[in-house]
CSV table of C-alpha atoms in Angstrom, one decimal:
chain,number,residue,atom,x,y,z
A,1,MET,CA,55.1,-16.5,-15.6
A,2,HIS,CA,55.4,-15.2,-12.0
A,3,TYR,CA,56.8,-17.1,-9.0
A,4,SER,CA,55.0,-16.7,-5.7
A,5,GLN,CA,56.7,-18.0,-2.5
A,6,SER,CA,55.0,-18.0,0.8
A,7,VAL,CA,56.8,-18.1,4.1
A,8,THR,CA,54.6,-19.0,7.0
A,9,THR,CA,54.9,-17.9,10.6
A,10,GLY,CA,51.8,-18.6,12.6
A,11,CYS,CA,49.0,-17.2,10.6
A,12,THR,CA,51.3,-14.7,8.8
A,13,ARG,CA,52.7,-15.5,5.4
A,14,LYS,CA,55.3,-13.5,3.6
A,15,GLU,CA,54.9,-13.6,-0.2
A,16,PHE,CA,57.5,-12.8,-2.8
A,17,GLU,CA,56.3,-12.4,-6.3
A,18,TYR,CA,58.5,-11.6,-9.3
A,19,PRO,CA,58.8,-12.6,-13.0
A,20,ILE,CA,61.0,-15.7,-13.8
A,21,PRO,CA,62.1,-17.0,-17.2
A,22,VAL,CA,59.9,-19.8,-18.7
A,23,ALA,CA,62.9,-22.2,-18.8
A,24,ASP,CA,63.5,-21.7,-15.0
A,25,ALA,CA,59.8,-22.2,-14.4
A,26,ALA,CA,59.7,-25.5,-16.3
A,27,GLU,CA,62.7,-26.7,-14.3
A,28,MET,CA,61.1,-25.7,-11.0
A,29,LEU,CA,57.9,-27.5,-11.9
A,30,GLY,CA,59.8,-30.6,-12.9
A,31,SER,CA,62.1,-30.8,-9.9
A,32,LEU,CA,60.4,-29.0,-7.0
A,33,CYS,CA,56.7,-29.7,-7.3
A,34,LEU,CA,54.8,-32.8,-6.0
A,35,PRO,CA,53.3,-35.0,-8.7
A,36,SER,CA,49.8,-34.6,-7.3
A,37,ILE,CA,47.7,-31.8,-8.7
A,38,ILE,CA,45.5,-29.6,-6.6
A,39,GLU,CA,42.4,-28.8,-8.5
A,40,LYS,CA,40.4,-25.8,-7.4
A,41,LYS,CA,38.3,-22.9,-8.7
A,42,ARG,CA,38.9,-19.5,-7.0
A,43,TYR,CA,36.2,-16.9,-6.4
A,44,ILE,CA,36.8,-13.4,-5.2
A,45,TYR,CA,34.2,-12.2,-2.6
A,46,PRO,CA,34.3,-8.6,-1.4
A,47,TYR,CA,32.8,-8.4,2.1
A,48,ALA,CA,32.8,-5.7,4.8
A,49,GLY,CA,35.7,-3.8,3.2
A,50,HIS,CA,37.9,-6.8,2.6
A,51,ARG,CA,38.7,-9.1,-0.3
A,52,TRP,CA,38.1,-12.8,0.4
A,53,GLU,CA,39.5,-15.5,-1.9
A,54,ILE,CA,37.4,-18.6,-1.8
A,55,ASP,CA,38.8,-21.9,-3.2
A,56,GLU,CA,36.4,-24.6,-4.1
A,57,PHE,CA,38.4,-27.8,-4.4
A,58,MET,CA,37.8,-30.6,-6.9
A,59,GLY,CA,39.3,-34.0,-7.7
A,60,ASN,CA,40.9,-35.7,-4.6
A,61,ASN,CA,39.9,-32.7,-2.5
A,62,ASP,CA,36.3,-32.5,-3.7
A,63,GLY,CA,33.9,-31.1,-1.1
A,64,LEU,CA,36.5,-28.9,0.6
A,65,VAL,CA,35.9,-25.1,0.4
A,66,ILE,CA,38.4,-22.7,2.0
A,67,ALA,CA,38.0,-18.9,2.4
A,68,GLU,CA,41.1,-16.8,2.9
A,69,ILE,CA,41.6,-13.1,3.6
A,70,GLU,CA,44.8,-11.0,3.4
A,71,LEU,CA,45.2,-8.5,6.3
A,72,LYS,CA,47.6,-5.6,6.8
A,73,SER,CA,48.5,-7.1,10.2
A,74,GLU,CA,47.5,-10.0,12.4
A,75,SER,CA,45.8,-7.6,14.8
A,76,GLU,CA,43.5,-6.1,12.0
A,77,GLN,CA,39.9,-6.5,12.8
A,78,PHE,CA,37.5,-8.0,10.3
A,79,ASP,CA,33.9,-9.3,10.0
A,80,LEU,CA,33.4,-13.0,8.9
A,81,PRO,CA,31.1,-13.6,6.0
A,82,PRO,CA,28.0,-15.6,7.2
A,83,PHE,CA,29.0,-18.8,5.4
A,84,ILE,CA,32.2,-19.3,7.4
A,85,GLU,CA,31.8,-22.3,9.7
A,86,THR,CA,35.2,-23.2,11.1
A,87,GLU,CA,38.5,-21.3,11.7
A,88,VAL,CA,41.4,-23.4,10.2
A,89,THR,CA,44.2,-20.9,10.3
A,90,GLY,CA,47.4,-22.7,11.4
A,91,ASP,CA,45.9,-26.2,10.8
A,92,PRO,CA,48.5,-27.8,8.5
A,93,ARG,CA,46.0,-30.3,7.0
A,94,TYR,CA,44.6,-27.4,4.9
A,95,TYR,CA,47.9,-26.3,3.4
A,96,ASN,CA,48.1,-27.0,-0.3
A,97,SER,CA,51.3,-29.0,0.2
A,98,ASN,CA,49.5,-31.3,2.6
A,99,LEU,CA,46.3,-31.5,0.5
A,100,ALA,CA,48.5,-32.9,-2.3
A,101,LYS,CA,49.9,-35.6,-0.1
A,102,HIS,CA,46.9,-36.3,2.1
A,103,PRO,CA,43.8,-35.3,0.1
A,104,TYR,CA,40.5,-34.3,1.8
A,105,LYS,CA,38.7,-37.4,0.5
A,106,THR,CA,41.0,-39.6,2.7
A,107,TRP,CA,40.3,-37.8,6.0
A,108,LYS,CA,38.3,-39.6,8.6
A,109,GLY,CA,35.9,-37.5,10.6
A,110,LYS,CA,36.1,-34.5,8.2
A,111,GLU,CA,35.3,-31.2,9.7
């Protein structure tokens, strides 16, 4: 199992990934994770020289689809795929941690 930790600053996230022992993973899941489950299916979509990760949410977040791109720097230029409707970078409602506590289906006036 691998552990991935993201640290967010603006629209930049640092990620640290490394192998961890299964026993440590079980303890982390039992003591650090929220009881809610985020259900989603991830698709990889290559577009204009970049790799987009598209998450289609299910369960309590059914109807929400988020596309994400990893860039070398915040100033890197890129083309948006034609299906992108709204920029949500920096909107905390879309963070997985918040979707677990405040699922999309409970939002009023969904975007």
